[in-house]
Amino acid sequence: MRVLVTGGAGYIGSHTLIELLGQAHEVCVLDNFHNSRPVVLDRVRSLTNGKVTSVTGDVRDRGALDALMDDFAPQAVIHFAGLKAVGESQRQPVDYYDVNVTGTLTLLRAMDRIGCRRIIFSSSATVYGEPVYLPYDEAHPTAPLSVYGRTKLMAEEVLTDWARATPEATAVLLRYFNPVGAHASARLGEDPADYPNNLMPFIAQVAVGKRDELQVFGDDYPTDDGTGERDYIHVVDLARAHVAAVDWAESNTGARAFNIGTGQPYSVYQMVEAFRRASGHPIPLRVAPRRDGDVARMQADSRRAEAEMGWRATHTLDDMAASTWAWQSGNPDGYGG
Ligand code: NAD
Ligand code: UDP
């Protein structure tokens, strides 16, 4: 299929390009490189020998989208382009609604103009908010705790209404848990522009000596070792979920949400220990106060994705740690090195 990938130069997008090309899909990327670099696409090309056309542009730019739709005529769109930092979203809500919600609306209008009826959307487990029960299944109430989470839920609602009103339309809402890890080649990985907000890239930077110590945000949660637990998902498994979703969209219509996780949560201390094993380096740490808005535990029930799309995570915790370490140690300055 011809697949337009918005935000395809980003962390998850780049890994997804590799998996799409591996299944003989044709891809075209739209990215404004707000949080990525063009060199990422060169690395994807060199890893696949695949044809990756790309357009530098903003997903809110209707003119750029219309031109791209006319040239490439996608049969499906995977929509990664967006802003994703929870803390920043609280300080810059208008930017987040604009990129994440207006961007989705603009994309839908451009798709409608050429009759493209399939979209795979990057949603997040953060739409659920404080757990009412665990593991979260897709029927769990949605009550996001941040502006970022609300932009994702709002985009899901837009896509759901679009699919309801548009014959033949398919909207696959992939609710990612915590993506970590890197490509087996160690040529693609997560390259936080600034101070890493997330646990795994932070641990990796401590192990490689770029940061002195990890702050553990709270050790008094009601979990086995007192630190926060998350459902970490290897980015290659997550990338493959997008290929499964493209296949699913070929023979299904309507809007459907799918959790994408492993079902196995790990604590901060377990992640640190796995990283120590993988890197052979000490990870100095210090217990700090809880971070605002954090929940004790997140855990996915991903049985729907397995039953309906035939997708299941296969990578282990050690795969996540080892691939992150290979990427971080081989590219200490990320793509800027
Ligand atoms: P990322 O920042 O690495 O990738 C996003 C890409 O979109 C970047 O290449 C960026 O340059 C591009 N982009 C941003 N604004 C744009 C715009 N206005 N027009 C065109 N391109 C634009 O992030 P990621 O981790 O790969 O996440 C991809 C998607 O998945 C995002 O929508 C994010 O909200 C969602 N998501 C990510 C996580 C996570 O933990 N990484 C979890 C759940 C959901
Ligand atoms: N965390 C931490 N120190 C850090 C970053 C994160 O202790 O420097 C903890 C955080 O409190 C949470 C877990 O690690 O329990 C995962 O955090 P992350 O930001 O990666 O994911 P999210 O909380 O958004 O699911």
Short mmCIF file of N, CA and C in Angstrom, two decimals, residues 11 14-16 18-19 43-44 47-48 180-190 234-237 239-240 314-315 318-331 335:
data_model
loop_
_atom_site.label_atom_id
_atom_site.label_comp_id
_atom_site.label_asym_id
_atom_site.label_seq_id
_atom_site.Cartn_x
_atom_site.Cartn_y
_atom_site.Cartn_z
N TYR A 11 11.10 9.38 16.53
CA TYR A 11 11.55 8.13 17.19
C TYR A 11 10.72 6.93 16.72
N SER A 14 10.45 6.58 12.60
CA SER A 14 11.58 6.05 11.85
C SER A 14 11.62 4.52 11.93
N HIS A 15 11.36 3.98 13.12
CA HIS A 15 11.33 2.52 13.25
C HIS A 15 10.17 1.92 12.44
N THR A 16 9.08 2.64 12.37
CA THR A 16 7.92 2.14 11.61
C THR A 16 8.22 2.11 10.11
N ILE A 18 10.98 1.41 8.70
CA ILE A 18 11.76 0.18 8.42
C ILE A 18 10.81 -1.02 8.29
N GLU A 19 9.86 -1.11 9.22
CA GLU A 19 8.94 -2.27 9.19
C GLU A 19 8.00 -2.20 7.98
N ARG A 43 19.42 7.47 7.26
CA ARG A 43 19.75 6.20 7.94
C ARG A 43 18.71 5.13 7.60
N VAL A 44 17.45 5.51 7.55
CA VAL A 44 16.41 4.54 7.17
C VAL A 44 16.69 4.03 5.75
N LEU A 47 19.55 1.59 5.73
CA LEU A 47 19.25 0.31 6.38
C LEU A 47 18.35 -0.58 5.53
N THR A 48 17.62 0.04 4.62
CA THR A 48 16.60 -0.74 3.89
C THR A 48 16.85 -0.81 2.39
N VAL A 180 10.17 2.19 24.42
CA VAL A 180 11.60 2.27 24.77
C VAL A 180 12.37 1.40 23.77
N GLY A 181 13.72 1.45 23.85
CA GLY A 181 14.53 0.58 23.01
C GLY A 181 14.90 1.26 21.71
N ALA A 182 15.62 0.51 20.89
CA ALA A 182 16.15 1.05 19.65
C ALA A 182 16.26 -0.06 18.63
N HIS A 183 16.53 0.34 17.38
CA HIS A 183 16.66 -0.62 16.30
C HIS A 183 17.90 -1.51 16.52
N ALA A 184 17.81 -2.77 16.09
CA ALA A 184 18.89 -3.73 16.32
C ALA A 184 20.21 -3.29 15.68
N SER A 185 20.14 -2.46 14.66
CA SER A 185 21.36 -1.97 13.99
C SER A 185 22.11 -0.96 14.85
N ALA A 186 21.46 -0.43 15.88
CA ALA A 186 21.99 0.67 16.69
C ALA A 186 22.19 1.95 15.87
N ARG A 187 21.51 2.03 14.72
CA ARG A 187 21.61 3.24 13.88
C ARG A 187 20.38 4.15 14.06
N LEU A 188 19.33 3.63 14.68
CA LEU A 188 18.13 4.42 14.96
C LEU A 188 17.80 4.28 16.43
N GLY A 189 17.36 5.37 17.04
CA GLY A 189 16.96 5.30 18.45
C GLY A 189 16.34 6.61 18.87
N GLU A 190 16.15 6.73 20.17
CA GLU A 190 15.51 7.94 20.70
C GLU A 190 16.59 8.98 20.96
N HIS A 234 8.85 -2.37 23.54
CA HIS A 234 10.00 -2.16 22.63
C HIS A 234 9.51 -1.45 21.36
N VAL A 235 10.27 -0.45 20.93
CA VAL A 235 9.83 0.38 19.80
C VAL A 235 9.68 -0.43 18.52
N VAL A 236 10.42 -1.53 18.38
CA VAL A 236 10.25 -2.35 17.17
C VAL A 236 8.93 -3.11 17.23
N ASP A 237 8.55 -3.59 18.41
CA ASP A 237 7.21 -4.19 18.55
C ASP A 237 6.13 -3.16 18.23
N ALA A 239 6.44 -0.49 16.34
CA ALA A 239 6.47 -0.23 14.90
C ALA A 239 5.67 -1.31 14.16
N ARG A 240 5.85 -2.55 14.59
CA ARG A 240 5.13 -3.66 13.91
C ARG A 240 3.63 -3.57 14.13
N THR A 314 6.98 -9.16 21.27
CA THR A 314 7.86 -10.32 21.42
C THR A 314 9.17 -9.99 22.12
N HIS A 315 9.52 -8.72 22.22
CA HIS A 315 10.81 -8.36 22.82
C HIS A 315 10.72 -8.36 24.35
N ASP A 318 15.20 -7.35 28.70
CA ASP A 318 16.63 -7.30 28.39
C ASP A 318 16.89 -6.82 26.95
N ASP A 319 15.99 -7.16 26.02
CA ASP A 319 16.12 -6.61 24.65
C ASP A 319 15.99 -5.09 24.68
N MET A 320 15.06 -4.61 25.51
CA MET A 320 14.84 -3.15 25.57
C MET A 320 16.10 -2.46 26.08
N ALA A 321 16.66 -3.01 27.17
CA ALA A 321 17.84 -2.38 27.78
C ALA A 321 19.06 -2.51 26.86
N ALA A 322 19.27 -3.71 26.30
CA ALA A 322 20.47 -3.92 25.47
C ALA A 322 20.44 -3.04 24.22
N SER A 323 19.26 -2.93 23.58
CA SER A 323 19.23 -2.13 22.34
C SER A 323 19.37 -0.64 22.66
N THR A 324 18.82 -0.21 23.79
CA THR A 324 18.99 1.20 24.18
C THR A 324 20.47 1.49 24.44
N TRP A 325 21.13 0.54 25.12
CA TRP A 325 22.55 0.75 25.42
C TRP A 325 23.39 0.76 24.14
N ALA A 326 23.10 -0.16 23.22
CA ALA A 326 23.87 -0.21 21.96
C ALA A 326 23.70 1.11 21.20
N TRP A 327 22.49 1.63 21.17
CA TRP A 327 22.23 2.91 20.49
C TRP A 327 22.94 4.06 21.21
N GLN A 328 22.78 4.13 22.53
CA GLN A 328 23.33 5.26 23.29
C GLN A 328 24.87 5.23 23.26
N SER A 329 25.46 4.06 23.43
CA SER A 329 26.93 4.01 23.47
C SER A 329 27.52 4.20 22.07
N GLY A 330 26.80 3.77 21.05
CA GLY A 330 27.31 3.94 19.68
C GLY A 330 27.07 5.34 19.14
N ASN A 331 26.12 6.07 19.73
CA ASN A 331 25.76 7.41 19.26
C ASN A 331 25.59 8.31 20.47
N TYR A 335 21.80 11.77 16.93
CA TYR A 335 21.99 12.00 15.50
C TYR A 335 22.90 13.20 15.24
#
